[in-house]
């Protein structure tokens, strides 16, 4: 074969460069898969002693299941309170920014909400500890006095305000920017023609929103809420700082209850041996719970991708 | 003007008396002042109701808002019909949602500014907590002297750990994104990577910390806590963000640019390095900056991987380190002097203010980078 100027020298060095570069790119991708696999494997290995240990040696003295169950429930309760508060308000704020606020303020407001999503969780936790908890004490006393017959508001109310309900409210404040900024993105993508058609038929603004905006954005809202749920389940610092922990109890305004993430953060620094394995096992449970929640959210997004444009 | 013509056409020949009739389109609508009147009424009645049960600001605001909401909806329904009434009710509810959301967020920012300002001075910035014990704090409270001790060690820890996390995540994340967009289109492996990157986005930060602790614990023995372990934990959180933002940016680079480069005989890797990435660099840089802003405030993974320290440690490969978030956490939860917590509280808020400044600055930089280096539009 005759060599030609186009393929001779530069080509061989170029081919090597191609191989190195594509190999590096492939390697990085595979590294991510290995890392995630390693997360699961290492957590499992380090957690194993818990599952084979004598049940009496586990904290609480009744085996791992009896230890983990109350804090799983606590985690779910905290996240549920957060979502019950944050979902309607978050969607309301998103609608306010996308369809109600004057144009000039809407842009800066959206930017502000994005900035608030970036505030570190420990600062929300410190705020809950120092400002919110004391401020809520009179409210809890009122609830215990007037609605105390409902188990979740059973008194006597905590005098420090460091209760499950406070933790749930702090979590709600933290997930609110997430739900708002994701739903706002989707509301803004509603086809303008749909909205204008609804208005042209004589719909009021609210009717336009229920007939054109909400049906279009529904899958996006659901996935925004699920992602908020994932954050609320795994959130550590707010709960670790705000909740004064205890056993699982139905009342939300008394000292008590615990979540997985806070349990790990509060006890890990002093843990060793079997206690360490226990906490890592708890982390594994948390990992699985958030994994399921996130996969459901991603599934919903993937199914409706062509409509919502959310990703 | 229009009222004049309608009157004239109705009664031709008869001289029209100068009556001002309201525009027919605005018929059956409440005048503009009505809503302010309802608001004023609601505030007065709300104040009265609140006074009956012992006046305080919270009950006053709640009562007034409820009364306004009900009154405005009912009056609008009566004057303008059911549909407009419903519209009014939901409009006010959405305004209310916005106000309710703003209260805690403003309160957080106000608290951090108000409590953080007094403590944020040069002494705080440039000295560590080395040798600052409960006795020192008790003395400064008793004598009324300024608070001793600062967050220099934590600032350095934050910067070093974040720097190492960035050094790990950016190459891995960017290369993965390059693989996904440029090499792996449609392959099963790239689908698997996309899926698991999504899964990684949702890993709770404490689990990432536990992973790094468990991993290094098995290699170096239990309780191996140092800066680099924390950096690995943070990069587990940071990589998916970098991958996602880089991928989005590479995807919007027009295919024509790649084809033009291939047509000139340029190799694929040189095309990617010299054409594709430079075109997308503004978006990538702002995505990386946002990823840094996200991990710089993480507390839980640091807690389980780097421990705490009160002295300056510049070596990420040995000994425990503090970062600003863990500094805040421990100053609040376990004050240096249990009897006089004020100095610790002041240090915690000053650190919080500093941390917010850092995060906000990173966010602003990301915005600026994105807008300054954005590729020039066609014309």
XYZ file of C-alpha atoms in Angstrom:
690
model
C 0.000 0.000 0.000
C 1.214 3.454 -0.772
C 1.204 5.850 2.084
C -0.441 9.158 1.562
C -0.002 12.344 3.428
C -3.465 12.287 4.980
C -3.234 8.935 6.696
C 0.439 8.381 7.404
C 2.059 9.826 10.534
C -0.667 11.940 12.066
C -3.049 9.053 11.713
C -1.178 6.611 13.936
C -0.674 9.111 16.740
C -4.269 10.186 16.322
C -5.468 6.626 16.564
C -3.627 6.162 19.836
C -5.149 9.380 21.141
C -8.583 8.190 20.116
C -8.116 4.915 21.935
C -6.770 6.526 25.105
C -9.531 9.107 25.204
C -12.419 6.753 24.534
C -10.892 4.284 26.962
C -10.718 6.961 29.657
C -14.312 7.978 29.018
C -15.457 4.371 29.196
C -13.361 3.815 32.314
C -14.958 6.788 34.077
C -18.422 5.465 33.267
C -17.580 2.017 34.522
C -15.998 3.520 37.646
C -19.365 5.047 38.538
C -21.083 1.676 38.210
C -18.370 0.056 40.323
C -18.668 2.799 42.959
C -22.385 2.338 43.314
C -21.960 -1.416 43.469
C -19.242 -0.897 46.077
C -21.560 1.300 48.146
C -24.035 -1.557 48.384
C -21.399 -4.265 48.930
C -19.320 -2.455 51.554
C -22.370 -1.403 53.505
C -23.629 -4.975 53.375
C -20.315 -6.490 54.507
C -19.915 -4.046 57.370
C -23.534 -4.519 58.377
C -23.443 -8.325 58.324
C -22.454 -8.862 62.001
C -25.766 -7.264 62.983
C -27.832 -9.910 61.301
C -25.932 -12.835 62.852
C -25.410 -11.382 66.317
C -27.267 -12.595 69.361
C -30.531 -10.586 69.448
C -29.873 -9.680 73.079
C -26.676 -7.840 72.126
C -28.400 -5.457 69.714
C -29.430 -2.086 71.150
C -32.807 -2.566 72.751
C -32.027 -6.250 73.320
C -34.649 -7.668 70.964
C -32.879 -8.123 67.655
C -32.278 -5.888 64.668
C -35.858 -5.741 63.453
C -37.141 -4.466 66.790
C -34.348 -1.886 66.755
C -34.849 -0.603 63.219
C -38.667 -0.671 63.044
C -39.420 2.332 65.303
C -36.847 4.541 63.586
C -38.095 3.557 60.118
C -41.580 4.625 61.223
C -40.120 7.818 62.688
C -38.398 8.563 59.383
C -41.627 8.024 57.478
C -43.639 10.198 59.902
C -41.154 13.085 59.628
C -41.134 12.894 55.833
C -44.945 12.618 55.710
C -45.408 15.748 57.838
C -42.919 17.586 55.641
C -44.704 16.620 52.434
C -48.213 17.308 53.791
C -47.112 20.862 54.518
C -44.740 21.478 51.635
C -46.711 20.024 48.709
C -49.729 22.377 48.646
C -47.629 25.409 49.567
C -44.885 24.499 47.115
C -47.311 24.080 44.228
C -49.067 27.301 45.246
C -45.783 29.215 45.216
C -44.856 27.689 41.860
C -48.215 28.775 40.407
C -47.766 32.213 41.941
C -44.399 32.631 40.253
C -45.433 31.152 36.910
C -48.966 32.525 36.462
C -49.903 35.141 39.078
C -46.916 37.327 39.908
C -46.199 40.309 37.657
C -43.581 39.480 35.002
C -40.971 41.793 36.468
C -40.918 40.115 39.891
C -41.402 36.558 38.643
C -37.846 36.132 37.346
C -36.059 37.350 40.488
C -38.478 35.349 42.677
C -37.653 32.165 40.795
C -33.959 32.900 41.228
C -34.480 33.552 44.938
C -36.211 30.190 45.379
C -33.292 28.475 43.632
C -30.879 30.197 45.998
C -32.897 29.069 48.993
C -32.635 25.478 47.800
C -28.869 25.933 48.103
C -28.816 26.941 51.780
C -26.989 24.169 53.679
C -29.163 21.905 55.787
C -27.193 22.540 58.967
C -28.301 26.177 58.817
C -31.955 25.180 58.587
C -31.264 22.841 61.506
C -29.689 25.610 63.562
C -32.625 27.881 62.765
C -35.085 25.186 63.826
C -33.154 24.607 67.048
C -32.732 28.250 68.039
C -35.711 30.073 66.523
C -38.542 27.826 65.408
C -38.691 25.343 68.302
C -39.044 27.998 71.054
C -41.533 29.936 68.892
C -43.787 26.891 68.505
C -44.100 26.076 72.230
C -47.259 28.207 72.809
C -48.846 26.637 69.732
C -48.132 23.147 71.050
C -49.587 24.023 74.435
C -52.735 25.260 72.712
C -52.926 22.038 70.657
C -52.470 19.872 73.758
C -55.188 21.799 75.617
C -57.780 21.967 72.841
C -57.086 18.980 70.591
C -55.384 16.719 73.150
C -58.054 14.039 72.650
C -56.504 13.250 69.237
C -53.563 10.871 69.864
C -51.110 12.837 67.714
C -51.693 15.993 69.793
C -51.660 14.280 73.176
C -50.134 16.397 75.946
C -48.311 17.426 77.956
C -46.550 19.390 75.222
C -42.769 19.577 75.175
C -41.443 22.692 76.914
C -38.495 23.043 74.523
C -40.514 22.587 71.341
C -38.024 20.000 70.089
C -40.596 17.554 68.805
C -41.444 15.508 65.760
C -43.804 18.194 64.478
C -41.050 20.831 64.653
C -38.682 18.503 62.797
C -41.386 17.920 60.168
C -41.912 21.666 59.743
C -38.168 22.300 59.332
C -38.036 19.510 56.742
C -41.021 21.108 54.989
C -39.147 24.417 54.784
C -36.192 22.546 53.286
C -38.080 20.581 50.624
C -40.326 23.513 49.703
C -37.745 25.130 47.368
C -37.187 21.770 45.634
C -40.877 21.160 44.966
C -41.366 24.793 43.958
C -38.497 25.053 41.513
C -39.281 21.730 39.786
C -43.030 22.438 39.482
C -42.376 25.987 38.304
C -40.190 24.674 35.485
C -43.033 22.437 34.351
C -45.778 25.061 34.731
C -43.755 27.379 32.518
C -43.628 24.707 29.826
C -47.409 24.509 29.474
C -48.143 25.228 25.800
C -49.106 28.902 25.524
C -51.796 28.024 22.956
C -53.620 25.785 25.443
C -53.679 28.572 28.007
C -54.803 31.184 25.516
C -57.485 28.869 24.125
C -58.894 28.363 27.616
C -58.900 32.109 28.285
C -60.470 32.822 24.894
C -63.340 30.474 25.736
C -64.080 32.713 28.694
C -62.370 30.749 31.429
C -61.286 32.600 34.539
C -57.613 32.390 35.438
C -58.251 29.588 37.927
C -60.305 27.620 35.368
C -57.490 28.073 32.861
C -55.063 26.607 35.429
C -57.243 23.600 36.244
C -58.080 22.831 32.608
C -54.791 23.620 30.829
C -51.880 23.841 33.260
C -52.513 21.148 35.884
C -53.360 18.244 33.516
C -50.231 19.029 31.528
C -48.025 19.255 34.596
C -49.442 16.409 36.708
C -46.672 13.829 36.136
C -44.077 16.524 36.689
C -45.696 17.557 39.976
C -45.798 13.955 41.155
C -42.136 13.438 40.418
C -41.235 16.768 42.071
C -43.038 15.614 45.202
C -41.307 12.224 45.088
C -37.891 13.872 44.778
C -38.831 16.083 47.716
C -39.771 12.915 49.607
C -36.383 11.394 48.817
C -34.688 14.471 50.242
C -36.900 14.523 53.333
C -36.267 10.836 54.064
C -32.497 11.162 53.864
C -32.175 14.537 55.555
C -29.990 14.293 58.607
C -28.915 17.519 60.207
C -32.264 19.218 60.593
C -33.666 16.275 62.514
C -30.472 15.616 64.470
C -30.487 19.192 65.723
C -34.192 19.842 66.112
C -35.598 16.615 67.550
C -34.920 15.571 71.110
C -35.067 11.874 70.565
C -36.802 9.034 72.361
C -38.949 5.986 71.829
C -41.623 5.740 69.168
C -44.773 7.468 70.436
C -47.902 8.597 68.624
C -47.868 12.154 69.976
C -46.089 14.593 67.681
C -45.812 17.367 70.261
C -43.997 15.442 72.985
C -40.311 14.610 73.226
C -39.712 11.319 71.427
C -39.359 9.506 68.117
C -36.226 9.208 66.009
C -35.263 8.970 62.356
C -32.640 6.739 60.752
C -30.399 9.504 59.454
C -30.353 11.363 62.763
C -29.764 8.121 64.678
C -26.639 7.506 62.597
C -25.322 11.055 62.843
C -25.841 11.269 66.603
C -24.319 7.897 67.463
C -21.712 7.205 64.793
C -18.851 9.314 66.226
C -18.749 7.201 69.418
C -19.716 3.864 67.894
C -17.466 0.826 67.539
C -17.804 -2.939 67.078
C -21.351 -4.227 66.919
C -22.895 -0.779 67.416
C -21.024 0.409 64.315
C -22.393 -2.546 62.331
C -25.894 -1.723 63.571
C -25.654 1.877 62.397
C -24.305 0.819 59.015
C -27.186 -1.647 58.694
C -29.552 1.220 59.485
C -27.850 3.219 56.740
C -28.396 0.335 54.352
C -32.120 0.305 55.174
C -32.289 4.053 54.548
C -30.440 3.583 51.255
C -32.975 0.972 50.133
C -35.974 3.104 51.109
C -34.719 6.188 49.253
C -33.685 4.013 46.324
C -37.251 2.732 45.912
C -38.750 6.221 46.253
C -36.327 7.717 43.741
C -36.802 4.908 41.260
C -40.576 5.389 41.356
C -40.085 9.131 40.753
C -37.668 8.520 37.881
C -40.045 5.938 36.417
C -42.885 8.448 36.384
C -40.668 11.058 34.743
C -39.421 8.594 32.123
C -42.947 7.486 31.266
C -44.150 11.022 30.692
C -40.960 12.503 29.338
C -42.374 13.445 25.963
C -45.172 15.440 27.601
C -43.639 17.115 30.583
C -40.144 17.898 29.447
C -39.011 17.416 33.052
C -35.859 15.497 33.719
C -67.352 58.409 25.313
C -68.936 55.045 24.662
C -71.741 55.731 27.115
C -72.597 58.886 25.192
C -73.009 57.046 21.894
C -75.129 54.225 23.361
C -77.405 56.743 25.023
C -77.797 58.676 21.834
C -78.549 55.599 19.740
C -81.126 54.442 22.282
C -83.056 57.627 22.280
C -82.529 59.470 19.057
C -83.476 63.093 19.036
C -83.800 63.424 22.788
C -81.033 65.507 24.350
C -79.019 63.229 26.656
C -78.651 64.153 30.279
C -74.975 63.963 31.338
C -75.265 60.717 33.335
C -72.081 58.663 33.823
C -72.973 55.042 33.315
C -70.392 52.287 33.995
C -68.844 50.461 31.092
C -71.043 47.526 30.125
C -68.018 45.177 30.117
C -67.302 46.070 33.729
C -70.904 45.493 34.749
C -71.436 43.091 37.605
C -67.881 43.513 38.794
C -66.786 44.711 42.167
C -65.156 48.141 42.024
C -61.427 48.134 42.650
C -61.618 49.710 46.070
C -63.916 46.956 47.335
C -61.119 44.471 47.901
C -59.130 46.973 49.975
C -62.235 47.700 51.991
C -62.691 43.991 52.674
C -59.013 43.717 53.666
C -59.308 46.645 56.062
C -62.476 45.165 57.548
C -60.802 41.774 57.966
C -57.840 43.338 59.786
C -60.122 45.200 62.193
C -62.332 42.186 62.920
C -59.242 39.959 63.166
C -57.678 42.305 65.732
C -60.897 42.293 67.711
C -61.182 38.499 67.637
C -57.556 38.152 68.650
C -57.973 40.540 71.566
C -60.828 38.394 72.901
C -58.454 35.430 73.332
C -55.468 37.448 74.539
C -53.811 39.428 71.764
C -50.738 38.102 69.981
C -49.357 38.678 66.508
C -49.726 35.078 65.305
C -53.424 34.709 66.120
C -54.102 38.237 64.796
C -52.512 37.377 61.446
C -54.238 33.990 61.202
C -57.692 35.369 62.100
C -57.373 38.327 59.719
C -56.226 36.132 56.842
C -59.068 33.632 57.354
C -61.708 36.338 57.663
C -60.387 38.106 54.565
C -60.340 34.872 52.567
C -63.902 33.928 53.465
C -65.310 37.458 53.146
C -63.596 38.191 49.829
C -64.774 34.888 48.320
C -68.347 35.274 49.555
C -68.669 38.909 48.473
C -67.139 38.213 45.048
C -69.485 35.246 44.595
C -72.467 37.390 45.509
C -71.499 40.272 43.219
C -69.873 38.519 40.256
C -71.204 34.973 40.277
C -69.987 31.554 41.347
C -67.148 31.093 38.836
C -65.519 34.419 39.555
C -65.982 33.788 43.254
C -64.099 30.533 42.990
C -61.410 32.240 40.938
C -61.032 34.912 43.607
C -60.820 32.340 46.382
C -58.032 30.368 44.696
C -56.156 33.513 43.734
C -56.070 34.644 47.366
C -55.142 31.116 48.502
C -52.173 31.116 46.139
C -51.061 34.555 47.334
C -51.421 33.194 50.871
C -49.269 30.158 50.016
C -46.579 32.491 48.774
C -46.683 34.612 51.912
C -46.632 31.510 54.156
C -43.612 30.192 52.249
C -41.719 33.464 52.447
C -42.065 33.832 56.236
C -39.732 30.948 57.275
C -37.286 31.639 54.469
C -36.991 35.316 55.380
C -36.759 34.310 59.025
C -33.828 31.972 58.288
C -31.922 34.655 56.360
C -32.718 37.352 58.934
C -31.636 35.143 61.836
C -28.342 34.247 60.196
C -27.598 37.877 59.351
C -28.662 39.261 62.705
C -26.899 36.685 64.868
C -23.943 36.121 62.581
C -22.856 39.736 62.019
C -21.530 40.438 65.551
C -19.249 37.407 65.504
C -17.899 37.716 61.988
C -14.653 39.646 62.451
C -11.018 39.180 61.525
C -10.229 37.410 64.795
C -12.945 34.857 64.009
C -11.696 34.400 60.475
C -8.016 33.977 61.266
C -7.837 32.025 64.517
C -8.721 28.445 65.340
C -10.367 26.845 68.356
C -7.017 25.486 69.551
C -6.766 25.996 73.305
C -10.210 27.565 73.572
C -11.848 25.726 76.456
C -14.919 26.216 78.563
C -12.840 28.208 81.072
C -11.819 30.678 78.343
C -15.449 31.173 77.344
C -16.573 31.582 80.969
C -13.883 34.211 81.470
C -14.851 36.186 78.363
C -18.497 36.198 79.461
C -17.611 37.186 83.038
C -15.294 40.007 81.956
C -17.408 41.070 78.992
C -14.401 40.751 76.680
C -14.810 39.756 73.024
C -15.317 36.071 72.240
C -12.047 34.197 71.751
C -11.573 31.511 69.129
C -12.627 31.262 65.531
C -13.216 29.095 62.526
C -9.940 29.363 60.601
C -9.341 25.617 60.941
C -12.894 24.887 59.758
C -12.623 27.254 56.792
C -9.385 25.582 55.745
C -10.922 22.142 56.242
C -13.932 23.104 54.122
C -11.762 24.478 51.337
C -9.329 21.542 51.290
C -11.960 18.803 51.451
C -14.099 20.501 48.800
C -11.024 21.023 46.618
C -10.147 17.324 46.776
C -13.744 16.308 46.155
C -13.744 18.580 43.087
C -10.442 17.131 41.866
C -11.938 13.639 42.059
C -15.412 14.377 40.706
C -14.775 16.739 37.813
C -12.587 14.445 35.664
C -14.699 11.370 36.416
C -17.968 13.205 35.907
C -16.927 14.971 32.721
C -15.419 11.865 31.136
C -18.552 9.894 31.952
C -20.690 12.546 30.338
C -18.420 12.487 27.272
C -18.838 8.725 27.105
C -22.616 8.983 27.405
C -22.999 11.638 24.730
C -20.150 10.947 22.293
C -19.391 7.233 22.483
C -22.153 5.293 24.148
C -25.280 6.462 22.324
C -27.848 3.702 22.439
C -25.541 1.122 24.048
C -26.797 -0.949 26.967
C -23.863 0.185 29.107
C -24.684 3.852 28.639
C -28.311 3.184 29.557
C -27.135 1.436 32.712
C -24.836 4.346 33.566
C -27.613 6.896 33.020
C -29.927 4.915 35.259
C -27.411 4.494 38.052
C -26.348 8.131 37.892
C -29.998 8.960 38.525
C -29.985 6.530 41.432
C -26.814 8.157 42.799
C -28.483 11.576 42.715
C -30.869 10.288 45.356
C -28.350 8.760 47.750
C -28.864 10.345 51.163
C -25.726 12.262 52.109
C -25.255 10.306 55.317
C -25.243 7.036 53.360
C -22.495 8.410 51.112
C -20.540 9.214 54.266
C -21.124 5.733 55.661
C -19.924 4.229 52.393
C -16.643 6.127 52.451
C -16.188 5.314 56.128
C -16.911 1.615 55.520
C -14.634 1.482 52.478
C -11.624 3.119 54.123
C -12.432 1.337 57.369
C -11.863 -2.004 55.641
C -8.606 -0.851 54.030
C -7.011 1.156 56.826
C -8.693 -0.342 59.859
C -11.659 1.003 61.807
C -11.896 4.668 62.697
C -9.787 5.791 59.776
C -10.986 9.379 59.721
C -9.278 12.059 57.668
C -9.918 14.665 55.038
C -9.534 12.451 52.004
C -12.219 10.025 53.252
C -14.593 12.963 53.504
C -13.563 14.096 50.016
C -14.438 10.641 48.628
C -17.813 10.774 50.381
C -18.493 14.225 48.927
C -17.460 13.149 45.441
C -20.051 10.337 45.590
C -22.595 13.143 46.023
C -20.964 15.448 43.514
C -20.288 13.116 40.559
C -23.949 12.625 39.541
C -24.541 16.392 39.523
C -21.463 16.968 37.359
C -22.442 14.142 34.979
C -25.991 15.394 34.575
C -25.098 19.024 33.921
C -22.207 18.189 31.574
C -24.385 15.700 29.690
C -27.127 18.287 29.204
C -24.603 20.808 27.916
C -22.855 18.387 25.517
C -26.222 17.328 24.131
C -27.109 20.829 23.002
C -23.873 21.312 21.057
C -25.110 21.271 17.440
C -24.185 18.150 15.494
C -23.125 20.304 12.540
C -20.060 21.418 14.500
C -18.936 17.815 15.033
C -19.608 16.908 11.393
C -17.729 19.940 10.125
C -14.756 18.939 12.235
C -14.886 15.278 11.082
C -15.121 16.476 7.491
C -11.831 18.303 7.956
C -10.256 14.990 8.929
C -9.981 15.778 12.640
C -9.927 12.806 14.936
C -12.857 12.231 17.243
C -10.927 12.864 20.491
C -9.508 16.125 19.122
C -12.984 17.097 17.931
C -14.331 16.532 21.434
C -11.486 18.383 23.143
C -11.167 21.274 20.692
C -14.699 21.756 19.373
C -17.385 20.155 21.509
C -16.140 20.921 25.018
C -15.074 24.542 24.304
C -18.545 25.198 22.883
C -20.207 23.846 25.998
C -17.643 25.061 28.545
C -19.784 27.859 30.010
C -22.592 25.490 30.904
C -20.201 22.868 32.203
C -18.362 25.392 34.372
C -21.569 26.704 35.875
C -22.802 23.150 36.494
C -19.560 22.285 38.295
C -19.785 25.444 40.382
C -23.336 24.577 41.421
C -22.186 21.069 42.322
C -19.462 22.561 44.533
C -22.041 24.846 46.140
C -24.133 21.800 46.909
C -21.424 19.758 48.624
C -19.693 22.605 50.455
C -22.578 22.752 52.924
C -22.860 19.016 53.560
C -22.580 18.117 57.210
C -23.585 14.517 57.722
C -20.930 12.860 55.515
C -18.164 14.943 57.129
C -19.419 13.984 60.563
C -18.869 10.276 59.948
C -15.692 10.536 57.849
C -13.491 13.408 59.063
C -14.382 13.645 62.743
C -13.827 16.987 64.467
C -10.763 19.002 65.252
C -10.094 22.205 67.110
C -6.644 22.859 65.682
C -5.495 23.671 62.186
C -4.842 20.609 60.030
C -3.764 21.265 56.473
C -3.049 17.621 55.616
C -6.034 15.756 54.196
C -4.188 12.445 54.390
C -3.777 12.332 58.153
C -5.676 13.237 61.299
C -9.144 14.584 61.866
C -10.430 17.766 60.270
C -13.274 20.177 60.892
C -15.351 21.901 58.265
C -17.689 24.869 58.654
C -20.878 22.758 58.744
C -19.550 20.363 61.400
C -18.170 23.363 63.297
C -21.677 24.871 63.390
C -23.215 21.553 64.385
C -20.877 20.882 67.303
C -20.847 24.476 68.556
C -24.630 24.318 68.845
C -25.080 20.763 70.084
C -22.119 20.605 72.479
C -21.205 24.184 73.446
C -17.588 24.683 74.480
C -18.700 25.887 77.873
C -21.948 24.183 78.939
C -22.705 26.898 81.494
C -22.119 29.880 79.194
C -23.329 28.884 75.768
C -23.414 32.401 74.315
C -19.854 32.428 72.900
C -20.462 29.090 71.181
C -23.793 30.248 69.790
C -22.165 33.409 68.471
C -19.378 31.404 66.795
C -21.933 29.022 65.278
C -23.976 31.830 63.712
C -20.894 33.626 62.451
C -19.818 30.378 60.778
C -23.324 29.976 59.350
C -23.173 33.461 57.868
C -19.760 32.739 56.374
C -21.057 29.476 54.901
C -24.079 31.207 53.345
C -21.765 33.842 51.846
C -19.681 31.066 50.285
C -22.700 29.236 48.862
C -24.294 32.419 47.508
C -20.995 33.538 45.982
C -20.624 30.180 44.234
C -24.171 30.439 42.898
C -23.586 33.958 41.615
C -20.293 32.906 40.019
C -22.107 30.043 38.286
C -24.664 32.495 36.889
C -21.998 34.931 35.745
C -19.884 32.214 34.145
C -22.913 30.882 32.310
C -23.850 34.279 30.929
C -20.368 35.675 30.183
C -18.927 32.629 28.441
C -22.133 31.581 26.738
C -21.556 30.753 23.056
C -22.363 33.668 20.784
C -25.704 33.430 19.091
C -25.868 33.427 15.283
C -26.394 37.146 14.844
